[in-house]
Short mmCIF file of C-alpha atoms in Angstrom, two decimals:
data_model
loop_
_atom_site.label_atom_id
_atom_site.label_comp_id
_atom_site.label_asym_id
_atom_site.label_seq_id
_atom_site.Cartn_x
_atom_site.Cartn_y
_atom_site.Cartn_z
CA UNK A 1 8.91 13.49 6.29
CA UNK A 2 8.50 11.19 9.27
CA UNK A 3 8.75 7.49 10.10
CA UNK A 4 6.41 5.89 12.64
CA UNK A 5 7.46 3.12 15.04
CA UNK A 6 4.61 0.59 15.23
CA UNK A 7 4.03 -2.82 16.80
CA UNK A 8 2.01 -4.74 19.37
CA UNK A 9 2.28 -3.69 23.05
CA UNK A 10 5.49 -4.80 24.86
CA UNK A 11 7.62 -5.49 21.79
CA UNK A 12 10.17 -2.74 22.55
CA UNK A 13 8.81 0.28 20.66
CA UNK A 14 9.12 2.82 23.45
CA UNK A 15 12.48 1.43 24.60
CA UNK A 16 13.73 1.88 21.05
CA UNK A 17 12.31 5.41 20.87
CA UNK A 18 13.96 6.24 24.22
CA UNK A 19 17.30 4.93 22.88
CA UNK A 20 17.00 7.29 19.94
CA UNK A 21 16.10 10.13 22.31
CA UNK A 22 19.21 9.65 24.44
CA UNK A 23 22.10 11.65 22.99
CA UNK A 24 24.68 9.28 24.48
CA UNK A 25 23.38 6.39 22.40
CA UNK A 26 24.84 7.57 19.12
CA UNK A 27 28.09 9.43 19.50
CA UNK A 28 29.86 12.09 21.52
CA UNK A 29 27.70 14.77 19.87
CA UNK A 30 24.22 13.66 18.82
CA UNK A 31 21.49 16.10 19.85
CA UNK A 32 17.80 15.26 19.85
CA UNK A 33 14.74 17.35 20.48
CA UNK A 34 11.21 16.35 21.42
CA UNK A 35 8.31 18.17 19.81
CA UNK A 36 5.63 16.20 21.65
CA UNK A 37 5.94 13.32 24.14
CA UNK A 38 6.00 10.80 21.27
CA UNK A 39 7.73 12.72 18.46
CA UNK A 40 11.47 13.27 18.18
CA UNK A 41 13.75 14.89 15.62
CA UNK A 42 16.88 12.77 15.40
CA UNK A 43 20.10 13.75 13.65
CA UNK A 44 21.42 11.44 10.93
CA UNK A 45 24.79 9.93 11.91
CA UNK A 46 27.02 10.74 8.91
CA UNK A 47 30.83 10.26 8.92
CA UNK A 48 31.04 12.52 5.85
CA UNK A 49 29.85 15.48 7.92
CA UNK A 50 32.56 14.76 10.51
CA UNK A 51 35.16 14.65 7.72
CA UNK A 52 34.00 18.01 6.31
CA UNK A 53 34.08 19.50 9.81
CA UNK A 54 37.70 18.32 10.26
CA UNK A 55 38.75 19.83 6.92
CA UNK A 56 36.85 23.15 6.97
CA UNK A 57 36.90 23.81 10.77
CA UNK A 58 33.63 25.80 10.71
CA UNK A 59 32.07 27.83 13.53
CA UNK A 60 29.12 25.42 13.65
CA UNK A 61 27.94 22.12 12.18
CA UNK A 62 24.33 21.26 11.34
CA UNK A 63 23.45 17.62 10.55
CA UNK A 64 20.48 16.36 8.55
CA UNK A 65 17.51 15.14 10.59
CA UNK A 66 14.67 12.64 10.44
CA UNK A 67 11.43 12.75 12.42
CA UNK A 68 10.57 9.59 14.38
CA UNK A 69 7.11 9.01 15.90
CA UNK A 70 6.42 6.50 18.68
CA UNK A 71 2.88 5.30 17.94
CA UNK A 72 0.69 3.63 20.59
CA UNK A 73 0.70 -0.19 20.60
CA UNK A 74 -1.93 -1.72 18.35
CA UNK A 75 -4.24 -4.57 19.39
CA UNK A 76 -6.48 -6.96 17.47
CA UNK A 77 -9.66 -5.11 16.46
CA UNK A 78 -7.95 -1.72 16.04
CA UNK A 79 -9.62 -1.24 12.64
CA UNK A 80 -12.95 -1.34 14.50
CA UNK A 81 -11.72 1.05 17.19
CA UNK A 82 -10.53 -1.50 19.78
CA UNK A 83 -7.90 -0.24 22.26
CA UNK A 84 -6.39 2.96 20.91
CA UNK A 85 -7.21 1.74 17.42
CA UNK A 86 -8.62 4.92 15.91
CA UNK A 87 -5.78 7.03 17.33
CA UNK A 88 -3.20 4.48 16.16
CA UNK A 89 -4.56 4.38 12.62
CA UNK A 90 -4.82 8.17 12.41
CA UNK A 91 -1.23 8.54 13.63
CA UNK A 92 0.14 5.95 11.22
CA UNK A 93 -1.70 7.52 8.28
CA UNK A 94 0.20 10.77 8.96
CA UNK A 95 3.61 9.10 8.67
CA UNK A 96 5.54 8.56 5.43
CA UNK A 97 7.15 5.22 6.34
CA UNK A 98 6.66 2.45 8.92
CA UNK A 99 9.25 0.98 11.30
CA UNK A 100 7.48 -2.22 12.39
CA UNK A 101 9.05 -3.61 15.58
CA UNK A 102 8.72 -7.39 16.01
CA UNK A 103 9.60 -9.22 19.21
CA UNK A 104 12.22 -11.84 18.31
CA UNK A 105 13.48 -12.75 21.80
CA UNK A 106 12.37 -14.96 24.71
CA UNK A 107 12.03 -13.45 28.18
CA UNK A 108 9.59 -14.84 30.76
CA UNK A 109 9.70 -11.53 32.66
CA UNK A 110 8.19 -9.58 29.75
CA UNK A 111 4.62 -10.65 29.11
CA UNK A 112 3.54 -11.01 25.48
CA UNK A 113 0.08 -9.64 24.76
CA UNK A 114 -0.89 -12.93 23.04
CA UNK A 115 0.80 -15.21 25.57
CA UNK A 116 3.74 -16.48 23.49
CA UNK A 117 6.52 -15.19 21.24
CA UNK A 118 5.64 -15.47 17.55
CA UNK A 119 6.80 -12.57 15.36
CA UNK A 120 4.99 -13.89 12.26
CA UNK A 121 1.65 -13.96 14.11
CA UNK A 122 2.38 -10.46 15.47
CA UNK A 123 3.19 -9.19 12.00
CA UNK A 124 0.02 -10.72 10.58
CA UNK A 125 -2.09 -9.15 13.38
CA UNK A 126 -0.91 -5.66 12.47
CA UNK A 127 -0.98 -6.33 8.72
CA UNK A 128 -4.59 -7.51 8.97
CA UNK A 129 -5.72 -4.42 10.91
CA UNK A 130 -4.03 -2.10 8.41
CA UNK A 131 -5.41 -4.09 5.47
CA UNK A 132 -8.93 -3.90 6.93
CA UNK A 133 -8.59 -0.13 7.19
CA UNK A 134 -7.40 0.06 3.57
CA UNK A 135 -10.36 -2.11 2.55
CA UNK A 136 -12.67 0.52 4.04
CA UNK A 137 -10.87 3.17 1.97
CA UNK A 138 -11.03 1.17 -1.28
CA UNK A 139 -14.71 0.26 -0.80
CA UNK A 140 -15.66 3.92 -0.35
CA UNK A 141 -13.71 4.90 -3.45
CA UNK A 142 -15.16 2.04 -5.51
CA UNK A 143 -18.70 3.11 -4.64
CA UNK A 144 -18.13 6.51 -6.26
CA UNK A 145 -15.97 5.31 -9.15
CA UNK A 146 -18.39 2.54 -10.24
CA UNK A 147 -21.18 5.06 -10.75
CA UNK A 148 -18.95 7.15 -13.04
CA UNK A 149 -17.63 4.04 -14.83
CA UNK A 150 -21.19 2.92 -15.71
CA UNK A 151 -21.71 6.20 -17.60
CA UNK A 152 -18.84 5.23 -19.93
CA UNK A 153 -16.21 7.50 -18.33
CA UNK A 154 -12.90 5.97 -19.52
CA UNK A 155 -10.82 7.38 -16.63
CA UNK A 156 -13.31 6.03 -14.11
CA UNK A 157 -13.18 2.61 -15.78
CA UNK A 158 -9.38 2.59 -15.53
CA UNK A 159 -9.54 3.60 -11.86
CA UNK A 160 -12.18 0.95 -11.17
CA UNK A 161 -9.90 -1.77 -12.57
CA UNK A 162 -7.02 -0.60 -10.33
CA UNK A 163 -9.24 -0.42 -7.24
CA UNK A 164 -10.73 -3.87 -7.88
CA UNK A 165 -7.18 -5.25 -8.10
CA UNK A 166 -6.33 -3.62 -4.74
CA UNK A 167 -9.56 -4.85 -3.13
CA UNK A 168 -8.93 -8.46 -4.25
CA UNK A 169 -5.35 -8.33 -2.91
CA UNK A 170 -6.38 -6.88 0.47
CA UNK A 171 -9.11 -9.51 0.84
CA UNK A 172 -6.42 -12.14 0.22
CA UNK A 173 -4.20 -10.61 2.96
CA UNK A 174 -1.79 -8.95 0.51
CA UNK A 175 -0.64 -5.38 1.22
CA UNK A 176 -0.76 -2.69 -1.47
CA UNK A 177 3.04 -2.28 -1.41
CA UNK A 178 3.41 -5.89 -2.67
CA UNK A 179 1.40 -5.16 -5.86
CA UNK A 180 2.74 -3.94 -9.19
CA UNK A 181 1.07 -1.17 -11.16
CA UNK A 182 1.78 0.70 -14.37
CA UNK A 183 3.57 3.93 -13.47
CA UNK A 184 0.71 6.17 -14.67
CA UNK A 185 -1.91 4.11 -12.84
CA UNK A 186 0.10 4.25 -9.62
CA UNK A 187 0.63 8.01 -9.77
CA UNK A 188 -2.95 8.78 -10.76
CA UNK A 189 -5.02 6.32 -8.73
CA UNK A 190 -2.94 4.58 -6.03
CA UNK A 191 -0.60 7.18 -4.57
CA UNK A 192 -3.26 9.90 -3.97
CA UNK A 193 -5.39 7.41 -1.98
CA UNK A 194 -2.64 7.15 0.68
CA UNK A 195 -3.26 3.50 1.49
CA UNK A 196 -1.62 2.63 4.81
CA UNK A 197 -0.27 -0.69 3.48
CA UNK A 198 1.36 1.12 0.56
CA UNK A 199 3.75 2.97 2.88
CA UNK A 200 7.36 1.69 2.73
CA UNK A 201 8.09 -0.57 5.70
CA UNK A 202 11.15 -1.80 7.55
CA UNK A 203 10.81 -4.69 9.97
CA UNK A 204 12.91 -4.12 13.09
CA UNK A 205 13.60 -7.54 14.65
CA UNK A 206 14.13 -6.90 18.37
CA UNK A 207 16.52 -9.66 19.52
CA UNK A 208 18.53 -10.53 22.65
CA UNK A 209 22.18 -9.50 23.00
CA UNK A 210 23.55 -12.86 21.80
CA UNK A 211 21.66 -12.45 18.52
CA UNK A 212 22.57 -8.79 17.89
CA UNK A 213 25.13 -9.57 15.17
CA UNK A 214 23.78 -12.65 13.35
CA UNK A 215 20.07 -12.78 14.26
CA UNK A 216 18.28 -15.96 15.35
CA UNK A 217 15.60 -18.49 14.32
CA UNK A 218 12.83 -15.90 14.83
CA UNK A 219 14.62 -13.48 12.47
CA UNK A 220 15.01 -16.25 9.87
CA UNK A 221 11.24 -16.79 9.96
CA UNK A 222 10.61 -13.06 9.48
CA UNK A 223 13.00 -12.96 6.50
CA UNK A 224 11.13 -15.87 4.90
CA UNK A 225 7.72 -14.31 5.61
CA UNK A 226 8.54 -10.91 4.02
CA UNK A 227 10.66 -12.05 1.07
CA UNK A 228 7.98 -11.04 -1.49
CA UNK A 229 7.02 -7.81 0.23
CA UNK A 230 9.51 -5.23 -0.99
CA UNK A 231 10.49 -4.49 2.63
CA UNK A 232 13.74 -4.13 4.55
CA UNK A 233 14.77 -5.98 7.71
CA UNK A 234 17.02 -4.65 10.48
CA UNK A 235 18.21 -6.76 13.43
CA UNK A 236 18.50 -4.75 16.66
CA UNK A 237 19.01 -5.72 20.31
CA UNK A 238 16.88 -2.92 21.76
CA UNK A 239 17.55 -3.90 25.41
CA UNK A 240 21.30 -3.87 24.76
CA UNK A 241 21.00 -0.47 23.05
CA UNK A 242 19.28 0.78 26.22
CA UNK A 243 22.20 -0.57 28.33
CA UNK A 244 24.68 1.26 26.08
CA UNK A 245 22.90 4.56 26.69
CA UNK A 246 23.48 4.14 30.44
CA UNK A 247 27.27 4.23 30.03
CA UNK A 248 28.82 7.60 30.79
CA UNK A 249 31.66 7.99 28.30
CA UNK A 250 31.90 7.57 24.53
CA UNK A 251 34.94 5.31 25.04
CA UNK A 252 32.98 2.98 27.37
CA UNK A 253 30.20 2.72 24.84
CA UNK A 254 32.64 1.88 22.05
CA UNK A 255 34.23 -0.84 24.20
CA UNK A 256 30.80 -2.31 24.98
CA UNK A 257 29.96 -2.38 21.26
CA UNK A 258 33.26 -4.09 20.40
CA UNK A 259 32.64 -6.72 23.10
CA UNK A 260 29.39 -7.77 21.45
CA UNK A 261 30.82 -7.56 17.92
CA UNK A 262 29.25 -4.32 16.67
CA UNK A 263 31.10 -1.39 15.07
CA UNK A 264 28.39 1.18 15.95
CA UNK A 265 25.08 1.33 17.83
CA UNK A 266 22.29 -0.43 15.96
CA UNK A 267 20.12 2.62 16.51
CA UNK A 268 22.49 4.62 14.26
CA UNK A 269 21.87 2.07 11.49
CA UNK A 270 18.15 2.33 12.17
CA UNK A 271 18.18 6.13 11.77
CA UNK A 272 20.10 5.94 8.49
CA UNK A 273 17.80 3.16 7.26
CA UNK A 274 14.72 5.24 8.13
CA UNK A 275 16.18 8.15 6.16
CA UNK A 276 16.72 5.86 3.17
CA UNK A 277 13.24 4.34 3.58
CA UNK A 278 11.80 7.85 3.29
CA UNK A 279 13.69 8.21 -0.03
CA UNK A 280 15.76 11.05 1.36
CA UNK A 281 19.37 11.93 0.61
CA UNK A 282 21.93 14.51 1.67
CA UNK A 283 23.95 17.25 0.04
CA UNK A 284 26.39 19.51 1.88
CA UNK A 285 27.33 23.17 2.03
CA UNK A 286 30.77 23.79 3.48
CA UNK A 287 32.02 27.21 4.58
CA UNK A 288 33.94 28.62 7.53
CA UNK A 289 30.73 29.85 9.17
CA UNK A 290 28.86 26.58 8.81
CA UNK A 291 29.18 23.05 7.47
CA UNK A 292 25.68 21.71 6.94
CA UNK A 293 23.91 18.59 5.68
CA UNK A 294 20.70 19.37 3.79
CA UNK A 295 17.89 16.87 3.23
CA UNK A 296 16.37 16.48 -0.24
CA UNK A 297 14.27 13.87 -2.02
CA UNK A 298 16.15 11.31 -4.08
CA UNK A 299 15.98 12.62 -7.66
CA UNK A 300 15.82 16.34 -6.72
CA UNK A 301 17.28 18.80 -9.22
CA UNK A 302 19.81 21.53 -8.38
CA UNK A 303 17.14 24.31 -8.18
CA UNK A 304 15.00 22.12 -5.89
CA UNK A 305 18.03 21.51 -3.68
CA UNK A 306 18.70 25.24 -3.56
CA UNK A 307 15.07 25.84 -2.58
CA UNK A 308 15.59 23.82 0.62
CA UNK A 309 17.93 26.60 1.80
CA UNK A 310 15.58 29.39 0.72
CA UNK A 311 12.75 29.64 -1.80
CA UNK A 312 14.51 32.67 -3.38
CA UNK A 313 17.47 30.42 -4.23
CA UNK A 314 15.17 28.22 -6.32
CA UNK A 315 13.29 31.08 -7.97
CA UNK A 316 16.45 32.92 -8.96
CA UNK A 317 18.66 29.88 -9.60
CA UNK A 318 21.48 30.54 -12.10
CA UNK A 319 23.86 27.63 -11.61
CA UNK A 320 25.43 25.36 -8.99
CA UNK A 321 29.10 24.71 -8.33
CA UNK A 322 29.44 21.04 -7.38
CA UNK A 323 32.25 18.93 -5.88
CA UNK A 324 31.71 15.23 -5.19
CA UNK A 325 32.29 14.50 -1.49
CA UNK A 326 35.00 11.94 -2.34
CA UNK A 327 36.97 14.58 -4.29
CA UNK A 328 36.54 17.20 -1.55
CA UNK A 329 37.68 14.69 1.08
CA UNK A 330 40.67 13.45 -0.94
CA UNK A 331 41.91 16.91 -1.98
CA UNK A 332 41.19 18.60 1.36
CA UNK A 333 39.51 21.87 0.37
CA UNK A 334 37.29 23.64 -2.14
CA UNK A 335 40.25 25.58 -3.52
CA UNK A 336 42.31 22.41 -4.15
CA UNK A 337 39.33 20.66 -5.74
CA UNK A 338 38.90 23.65 -8.07
CA UNK A 339 42.62 23.62 -8.96
CA UNK A 340 42.42 19.91 -9.75
CA UNK A 341 39.45 20.48 -12.07
CA UNK A 342 37.08 18.60 -9.76
CA UNK A 343 34.58 21.45 -9.35
CA UNK A 344 31.79 21.23 -11.92
CA UNK A 345 29.31 23.90 -12.96
CA UNK A 346 25.81 22.45 -13.27
CA UNK A 347 22.55 23.95 -14.55
CA UNK A 348 18.83 23.63 -13.84
CA UNK A 349 18.49 20.05 -15.04
CA UNK A 350 21.26 18.61 -12.87
CA UNK A 351 20.00 15.79 -10.61
CA UNK A 352 21.81 16.10 -7.28
CA UNK A 353 23.82 13.08 -6.12
CA UNK A 354 24.00 11.97 -2.49
CA UNK A 355 27.03 13.61 -0.88
CA UNK A 356 27.49 16.47 -3.37
CA UNK A 357 29.18 19.53 -1.83
CA UNK A 358 27.36 22.47 -3.42
CA UNK A 359 27.46 26.25 -3.77
CA UNK A 360 24.57 28.04 -5.48
CA UNK A 361 24.57 31.20 -7.56
CA UNK A 362 21.21 32.94 -7.84
CA UNK A 363 19.65 36.28 -8.71
CA UNK A 364 16.33 37.57 -7.35
#
């Protein structure tokens, strides 16, 4: 699962990506690795993992991760191949969620590609290019489906109605994610089409340092513009985040953050938000050899969670021993949680909760 950073040129995408790629930006111990020049695997900052490490004192600790992709800046006409349009649209189609960076700060030294700062116009430029690409997709699908629908095929007629609804919305400048569908229709006809504008999106409002805590008038306009969109907004002073990464010690970075009124780097919030946007959650295993955070889909069952460790664990799943993180933290160990009756035995139908500390029993 990966989230793509998108936006017009010069809005702060690469600066943000570089902040995420600098270990100093997050905490005293926040590794990062680069797969390609524009792809990074970033660890999820999680205080619960630090708490488990303090209690269990393992040999090693392994955090959960999220993959972040820095996608080339898009320009008007990308849907027709302008600029790096085709590459941009191919890259964004491969991601599972979109982090859309909007410039919400004034600075005469940083040229805006359209000559002035206007985050709503910028947003609409990218929305329009993505909607045009989705229109191409829906038109191709409609061509095939209409032929089948004319023969009386009931499924094709249902799909045609869904596609016509999507086409009308896109032509009106409305993204697929803003539409409502019956659950069966969505799963059967919408989701498999992988419309770009159906991907979950978070708008990252890149502000100046003075606006890092409360936002500004540009951010207010963005909030108003996306209120019906089923999207999240995060306010981030990307330039300030870059300054923080230049400081040598963890203590200096914490002092800098306190001076501007923040309790942690905004990039840490961004990483956690991206994880949530991807509908991911964490469960833990905690032993003296290793304390580890494992990534699973929200709604995963205990056997599916076990399968993340090894496919044999899922195939041969017998049961899971589960302690809620809060109980483990309060009581201080697995043994004390068991004594207090806080360890539960769960079967195949158990839906894992975020933060569960788990031990699996299996037989292959």
